[in-house]
mmCIF file of C-alpha atoms in Angstrom:
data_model
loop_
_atom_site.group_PDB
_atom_site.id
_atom_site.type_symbol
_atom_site.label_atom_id
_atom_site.label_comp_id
_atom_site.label_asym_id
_atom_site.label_seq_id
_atom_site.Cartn_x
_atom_site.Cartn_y
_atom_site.Cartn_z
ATOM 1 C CA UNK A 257 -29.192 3.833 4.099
ATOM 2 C CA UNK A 258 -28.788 7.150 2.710
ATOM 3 C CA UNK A 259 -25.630 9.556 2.808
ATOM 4 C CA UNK A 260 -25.662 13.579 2.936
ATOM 5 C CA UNK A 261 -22.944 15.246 2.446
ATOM 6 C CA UNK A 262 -23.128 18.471 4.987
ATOM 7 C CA UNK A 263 -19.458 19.405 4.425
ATOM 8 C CA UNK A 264 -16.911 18.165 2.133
ATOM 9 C CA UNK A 265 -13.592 21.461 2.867
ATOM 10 C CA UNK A 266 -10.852 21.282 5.157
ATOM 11 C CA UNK A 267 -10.004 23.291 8.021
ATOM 12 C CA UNK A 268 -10.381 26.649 7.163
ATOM 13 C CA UNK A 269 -13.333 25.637 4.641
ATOM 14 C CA UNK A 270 -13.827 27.567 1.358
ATOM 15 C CA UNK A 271 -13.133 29.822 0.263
ATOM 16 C CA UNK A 272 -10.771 31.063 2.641
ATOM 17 C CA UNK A 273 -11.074 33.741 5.005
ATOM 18 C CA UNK A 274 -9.522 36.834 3.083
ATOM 19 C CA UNK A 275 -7.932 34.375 0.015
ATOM 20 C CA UNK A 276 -7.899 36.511 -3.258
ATOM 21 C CA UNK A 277 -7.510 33.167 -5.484
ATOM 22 C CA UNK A 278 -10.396 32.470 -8.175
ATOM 23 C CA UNK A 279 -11.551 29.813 -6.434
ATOM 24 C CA UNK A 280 -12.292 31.333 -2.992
ATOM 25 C CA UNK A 281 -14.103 33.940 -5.338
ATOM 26 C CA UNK A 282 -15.815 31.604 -8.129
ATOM 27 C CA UNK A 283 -19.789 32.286 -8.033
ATOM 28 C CA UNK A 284 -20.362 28.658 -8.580
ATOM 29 C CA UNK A 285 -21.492 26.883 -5.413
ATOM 30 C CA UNK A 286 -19.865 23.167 -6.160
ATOM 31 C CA UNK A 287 -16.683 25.805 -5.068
ATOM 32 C CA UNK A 288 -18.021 26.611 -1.748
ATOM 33 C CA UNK A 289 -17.371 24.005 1.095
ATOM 34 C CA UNK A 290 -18.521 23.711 4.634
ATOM 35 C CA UNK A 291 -15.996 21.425 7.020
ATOM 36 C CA UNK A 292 -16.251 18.090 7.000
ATOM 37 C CA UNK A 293 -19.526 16.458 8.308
ATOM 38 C CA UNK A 294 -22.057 13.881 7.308
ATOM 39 C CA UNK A 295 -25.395 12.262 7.703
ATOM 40 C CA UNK A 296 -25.808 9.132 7.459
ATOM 41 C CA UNK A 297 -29.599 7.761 8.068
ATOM 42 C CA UNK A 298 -31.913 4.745 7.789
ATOM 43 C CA UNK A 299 -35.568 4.543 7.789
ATOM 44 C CA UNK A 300 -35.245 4.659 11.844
ATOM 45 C CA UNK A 301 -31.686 5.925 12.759
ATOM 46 C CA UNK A 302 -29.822 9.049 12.281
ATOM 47 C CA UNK A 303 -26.160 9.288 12.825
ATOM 48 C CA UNK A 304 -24.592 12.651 13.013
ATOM 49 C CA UNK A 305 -20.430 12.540 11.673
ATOM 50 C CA UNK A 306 -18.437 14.945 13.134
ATOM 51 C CA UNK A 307 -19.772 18.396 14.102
ATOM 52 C CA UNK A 308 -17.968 20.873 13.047
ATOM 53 C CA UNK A 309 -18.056 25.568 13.420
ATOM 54 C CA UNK A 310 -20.409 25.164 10.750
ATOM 55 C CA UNK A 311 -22.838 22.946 11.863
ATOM 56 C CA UNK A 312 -25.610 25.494 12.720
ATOM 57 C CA UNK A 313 -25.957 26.368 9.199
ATOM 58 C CA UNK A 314 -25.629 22.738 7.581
ATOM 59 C CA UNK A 315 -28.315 21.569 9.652
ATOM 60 C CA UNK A 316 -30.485 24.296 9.506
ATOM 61 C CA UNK A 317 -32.328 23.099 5.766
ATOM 62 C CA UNK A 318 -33.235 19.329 7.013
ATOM 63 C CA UNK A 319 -35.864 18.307 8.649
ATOM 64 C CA UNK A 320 -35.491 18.661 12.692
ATOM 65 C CA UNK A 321 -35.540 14.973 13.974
ATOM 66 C CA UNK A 322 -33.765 13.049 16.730
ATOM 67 C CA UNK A 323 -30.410 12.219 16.167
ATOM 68 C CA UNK A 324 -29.327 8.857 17.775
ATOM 69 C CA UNK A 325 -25.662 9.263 17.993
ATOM 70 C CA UNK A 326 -23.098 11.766 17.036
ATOM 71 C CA UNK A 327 -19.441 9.810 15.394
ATOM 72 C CA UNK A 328 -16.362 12.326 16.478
ATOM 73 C CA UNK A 329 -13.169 10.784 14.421
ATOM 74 C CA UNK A 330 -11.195 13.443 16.955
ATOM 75 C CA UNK A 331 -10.776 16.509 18.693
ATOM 76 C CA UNK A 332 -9.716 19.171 16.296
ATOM 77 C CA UNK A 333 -11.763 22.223 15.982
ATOM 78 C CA UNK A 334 -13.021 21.231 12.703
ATOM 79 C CA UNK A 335 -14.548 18.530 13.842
ATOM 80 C CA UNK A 336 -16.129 19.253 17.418
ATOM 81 C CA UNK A 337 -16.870 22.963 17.583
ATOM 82 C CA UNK A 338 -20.377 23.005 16.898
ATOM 83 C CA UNK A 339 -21.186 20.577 19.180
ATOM 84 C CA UNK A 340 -23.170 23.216 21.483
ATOM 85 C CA UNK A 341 -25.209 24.283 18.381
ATOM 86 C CA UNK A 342 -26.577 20.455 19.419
ATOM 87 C CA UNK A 343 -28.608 21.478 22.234
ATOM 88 C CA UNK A 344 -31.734 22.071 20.318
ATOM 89 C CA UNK A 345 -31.581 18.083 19.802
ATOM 90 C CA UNK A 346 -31.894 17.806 23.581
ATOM 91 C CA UNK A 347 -35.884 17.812 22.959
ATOM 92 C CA UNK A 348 -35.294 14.317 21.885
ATOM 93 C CA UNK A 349 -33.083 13.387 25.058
ATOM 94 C CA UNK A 350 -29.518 13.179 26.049
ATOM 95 C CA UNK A 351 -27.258 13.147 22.672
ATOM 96 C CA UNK A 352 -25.089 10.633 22.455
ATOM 97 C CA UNK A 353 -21.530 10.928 21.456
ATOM 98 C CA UNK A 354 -19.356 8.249 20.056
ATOM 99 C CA UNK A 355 -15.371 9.215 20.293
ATOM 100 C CA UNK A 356 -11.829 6.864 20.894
ATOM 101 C CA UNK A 357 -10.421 7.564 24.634
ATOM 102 C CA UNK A 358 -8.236 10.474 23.791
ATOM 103 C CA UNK A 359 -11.235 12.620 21.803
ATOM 104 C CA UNK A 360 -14.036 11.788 24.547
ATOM 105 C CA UNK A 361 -10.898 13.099 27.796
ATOM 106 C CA UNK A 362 -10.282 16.607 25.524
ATOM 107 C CA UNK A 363 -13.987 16.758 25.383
ATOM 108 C CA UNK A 364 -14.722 16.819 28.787
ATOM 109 C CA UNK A 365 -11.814 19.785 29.165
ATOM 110 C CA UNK A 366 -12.629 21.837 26.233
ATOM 111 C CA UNK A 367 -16.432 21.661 27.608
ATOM 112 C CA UNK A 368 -16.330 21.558 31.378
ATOM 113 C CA UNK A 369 -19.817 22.920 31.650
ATOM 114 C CA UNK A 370 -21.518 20.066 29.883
ATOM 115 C CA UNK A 371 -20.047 17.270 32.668
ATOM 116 C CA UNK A 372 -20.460 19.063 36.097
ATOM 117 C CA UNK A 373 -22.710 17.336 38.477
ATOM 118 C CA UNK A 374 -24.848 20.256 38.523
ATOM 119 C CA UNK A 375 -25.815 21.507 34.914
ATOM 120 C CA UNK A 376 -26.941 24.784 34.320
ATOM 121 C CA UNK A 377 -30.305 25.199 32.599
ATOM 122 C CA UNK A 378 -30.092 25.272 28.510
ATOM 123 C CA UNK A 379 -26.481 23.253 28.827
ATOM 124 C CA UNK A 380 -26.401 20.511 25.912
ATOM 125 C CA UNK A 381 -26.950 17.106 27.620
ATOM 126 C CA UNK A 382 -24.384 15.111 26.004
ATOM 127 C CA UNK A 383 -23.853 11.287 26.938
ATOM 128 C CA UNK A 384 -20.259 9.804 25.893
ATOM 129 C CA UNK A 385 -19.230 6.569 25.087
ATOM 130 C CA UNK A 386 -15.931 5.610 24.780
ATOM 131 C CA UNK A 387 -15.183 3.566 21.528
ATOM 132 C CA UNK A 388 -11.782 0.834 21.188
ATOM 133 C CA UNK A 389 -10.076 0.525 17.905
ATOM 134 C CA UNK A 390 -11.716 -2.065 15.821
ATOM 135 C CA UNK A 391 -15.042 -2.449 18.521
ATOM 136 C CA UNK A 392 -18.402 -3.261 16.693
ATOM 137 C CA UNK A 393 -21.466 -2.552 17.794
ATOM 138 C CA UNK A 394 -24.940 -0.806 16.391
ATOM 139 C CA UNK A 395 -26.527 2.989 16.794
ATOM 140 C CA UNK A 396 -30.023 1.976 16.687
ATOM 141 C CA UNK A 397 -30.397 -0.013 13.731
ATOM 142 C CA UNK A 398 -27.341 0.337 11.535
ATOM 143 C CA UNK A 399 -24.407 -1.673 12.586
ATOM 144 C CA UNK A 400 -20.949 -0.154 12.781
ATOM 145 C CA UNK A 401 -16.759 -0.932 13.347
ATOM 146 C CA UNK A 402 -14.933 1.940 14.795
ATOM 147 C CA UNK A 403 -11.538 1.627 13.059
ATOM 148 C CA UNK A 404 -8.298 3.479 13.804
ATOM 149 C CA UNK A 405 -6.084 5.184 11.250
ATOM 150 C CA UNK A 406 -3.329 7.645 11.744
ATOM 151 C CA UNK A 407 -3.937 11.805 11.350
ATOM 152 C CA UNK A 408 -0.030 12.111 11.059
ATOM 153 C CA UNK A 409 1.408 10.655 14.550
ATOM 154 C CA UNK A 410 -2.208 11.337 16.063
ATOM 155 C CA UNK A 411 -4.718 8.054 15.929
ATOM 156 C CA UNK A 412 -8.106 8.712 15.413
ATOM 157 C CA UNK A 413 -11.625 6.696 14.032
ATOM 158 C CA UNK A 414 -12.969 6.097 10.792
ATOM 159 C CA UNK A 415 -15.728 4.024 10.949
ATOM 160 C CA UNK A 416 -17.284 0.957 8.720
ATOM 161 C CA UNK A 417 -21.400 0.891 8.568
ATOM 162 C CA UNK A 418 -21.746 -2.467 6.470
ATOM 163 C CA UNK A 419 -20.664 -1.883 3.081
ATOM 164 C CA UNK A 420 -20.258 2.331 3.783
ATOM 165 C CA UNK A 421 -16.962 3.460 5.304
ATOM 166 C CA UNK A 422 -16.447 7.522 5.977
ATOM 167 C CA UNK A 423 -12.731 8.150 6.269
ATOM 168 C CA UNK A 424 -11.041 11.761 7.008
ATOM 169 C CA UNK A 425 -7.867 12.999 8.005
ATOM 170 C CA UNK A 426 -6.415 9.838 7.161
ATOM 171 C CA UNK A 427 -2.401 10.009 6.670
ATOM 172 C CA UNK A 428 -1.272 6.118 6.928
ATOM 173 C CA UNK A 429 -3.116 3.210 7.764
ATOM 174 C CA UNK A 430 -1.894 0.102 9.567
ATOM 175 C CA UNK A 431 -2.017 -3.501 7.607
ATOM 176 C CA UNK A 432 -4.522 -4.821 10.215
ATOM 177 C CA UNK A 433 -6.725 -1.652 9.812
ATOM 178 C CA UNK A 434 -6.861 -1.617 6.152
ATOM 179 C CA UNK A 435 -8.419 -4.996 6.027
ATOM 180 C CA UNK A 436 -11.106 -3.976 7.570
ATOM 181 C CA UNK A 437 -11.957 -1.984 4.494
ATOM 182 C CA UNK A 438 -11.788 -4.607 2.268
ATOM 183 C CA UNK A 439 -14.832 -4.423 -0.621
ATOM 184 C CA UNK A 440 -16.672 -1.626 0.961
ATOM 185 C CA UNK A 441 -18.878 -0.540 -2.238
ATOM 186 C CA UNK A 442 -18.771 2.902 -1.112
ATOM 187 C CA UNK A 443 -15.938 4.858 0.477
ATOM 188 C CA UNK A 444 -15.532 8.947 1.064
ATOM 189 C CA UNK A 445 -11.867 9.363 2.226
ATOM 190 C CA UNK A 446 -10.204 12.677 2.568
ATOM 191 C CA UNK A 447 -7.946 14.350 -0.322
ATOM 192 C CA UNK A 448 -6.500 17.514 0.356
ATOM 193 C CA UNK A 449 -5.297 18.355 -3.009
ATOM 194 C CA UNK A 450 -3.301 17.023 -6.148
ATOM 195 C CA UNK A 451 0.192 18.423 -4.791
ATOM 196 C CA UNK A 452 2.656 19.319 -1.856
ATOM 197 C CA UNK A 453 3.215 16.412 0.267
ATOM 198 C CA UNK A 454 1.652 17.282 3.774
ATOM 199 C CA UNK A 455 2.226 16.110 7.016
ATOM 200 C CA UNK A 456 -1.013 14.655 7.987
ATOM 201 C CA UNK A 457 -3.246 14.068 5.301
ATOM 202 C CA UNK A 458 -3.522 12.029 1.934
ATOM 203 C CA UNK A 459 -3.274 13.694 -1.307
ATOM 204 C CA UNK A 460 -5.592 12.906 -3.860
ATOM 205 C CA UNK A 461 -3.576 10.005 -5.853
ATOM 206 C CA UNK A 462 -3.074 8.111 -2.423
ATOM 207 C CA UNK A 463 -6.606 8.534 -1.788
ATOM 208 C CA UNK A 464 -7.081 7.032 -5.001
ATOM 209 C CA UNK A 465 -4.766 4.186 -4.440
ATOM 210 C CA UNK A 466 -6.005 3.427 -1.274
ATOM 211 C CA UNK A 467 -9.747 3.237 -2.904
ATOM 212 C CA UNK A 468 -8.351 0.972 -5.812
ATOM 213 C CA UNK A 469 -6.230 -0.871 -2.817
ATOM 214 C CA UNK A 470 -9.626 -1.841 -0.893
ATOM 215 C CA UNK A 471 -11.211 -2.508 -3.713
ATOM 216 C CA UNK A 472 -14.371 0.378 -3.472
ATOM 217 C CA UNK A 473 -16.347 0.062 -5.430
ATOM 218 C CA UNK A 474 -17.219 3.685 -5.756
ATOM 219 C CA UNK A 475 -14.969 6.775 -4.153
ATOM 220 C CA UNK A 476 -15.909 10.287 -2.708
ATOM 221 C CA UNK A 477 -13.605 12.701 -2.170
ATOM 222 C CA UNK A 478 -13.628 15.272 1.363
ATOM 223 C CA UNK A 479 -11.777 17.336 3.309
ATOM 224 C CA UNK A 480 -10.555 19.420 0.212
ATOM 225 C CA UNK A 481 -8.580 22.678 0.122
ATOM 226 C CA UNK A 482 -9.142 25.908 -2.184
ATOM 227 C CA UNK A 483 -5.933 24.382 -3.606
ATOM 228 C CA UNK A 484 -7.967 21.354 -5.118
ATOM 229 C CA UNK A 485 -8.985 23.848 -7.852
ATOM 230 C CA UNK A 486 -12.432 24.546 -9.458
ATOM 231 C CA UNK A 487 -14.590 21.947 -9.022
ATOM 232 C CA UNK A 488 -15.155 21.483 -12.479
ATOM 233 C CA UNK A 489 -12.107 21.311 -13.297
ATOM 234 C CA UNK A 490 -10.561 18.735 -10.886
#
């Protein structure tokens, strides 16, 4: 399997919407980062994590192939606003969307028009399926474990593919859920930045502590702020 990397910033990305700090305005692009999204592929499988506003443009440079399921870890903007920027995939067939119970309900609200009985033409067609904390099961042929983890007093999914776990927005983790990490030889988990505690995310030394804790053998840092510092730096 192979791993891109489509977006690696946090909420507001980077730099920052009218910030004035040297980062937000450093010419090097290892400073400049999308929101959080990945692609993970195989030889016949491509599966789509997290769509987020920028999705359009992360897209855009790969090739234009069918992607056989789309992994929301939950509903924040962030994560699911590009999700009509998907429709151009619908040349392949329905798109299918993996979320837990509470992301796949706001879904249907926040996009009404995709689940009517009656779909207007040029409407995404967008399949869900409902994923259970700790459920296994395959997207074509690579094999996954949804697996819940707390985004501050909100649960949401990371997911396991074999020995490849993508974490974000990870705060705490339960005992039971944190086994199911064990000796995964390569793990991206979110890191917001080296200082102020926050409410709902991991700083970088737990995300380090977590990845010694599991026992990764190599670590990738996401869903980093402006605050992080230049890249080459931190």
């Amino acid at each position: 399997m192979t791993f891109t990397f489509l977006g690696t910033g946090t909420s507001s990305g980077v730099p920052v919407l009218g910030c004035p700090c040297k980062v937000c305005h450093s010419s090097d692009p290892h400073d400049r980062r999308f929101r959080c999204a990945g692609l993970l592929e195989s030889e016949k499988t491509r599966i789509l994590i997290d769509c987020g506003p920028d999705i359009r443009l992360q897209l855009m440079p790969l090739p234009f192939s069918k992607i056989d399921g789309v992994l929301l870890t939950h509903i924040h903007y962030d994560h699911v606003a590009g999700i009509d920027d998907l429709r151009g995939f619908c040349v392949f067939g329905d798109i299918n969307i993996y979320a837990n119970q509470p992301t796949a309900d706001a879904l249907r609200m926040t996009m009404p028009y995709c689940f009517t009985e009656k779909l207007y033409p040029g409407v995404p067609l967008l399949k869900l399926h409902t994923l259970r904390p700790g459920q296994q099961g395959n997207i074509g042929d690579i094999p996954f474990q949804a697996i819940e983890i707390m985004h501050g007093k909100m649960p949401i999914l990371a997911c396991r593919f074999g020995t490849f776990a993508y974490i974000t927005d990870m705060k705490t983790i339960t005992d039971e859920s944190r086994e199911l990490f064990r000796h995964v030889r390569t793990l991206v988990v979110n890191s917001l930045r080296f200082e102020r505690e926050h409410h709902s995310h991991m700083l970088v030394d737990d995300a380090i502590a977590f990845s010694r804790e599991i026992g990764a053998e190599r670590t990738f840092l996401i869903h980093i702020t402006h605050n992080i510092g230049f890249h080459d730096e931190a």
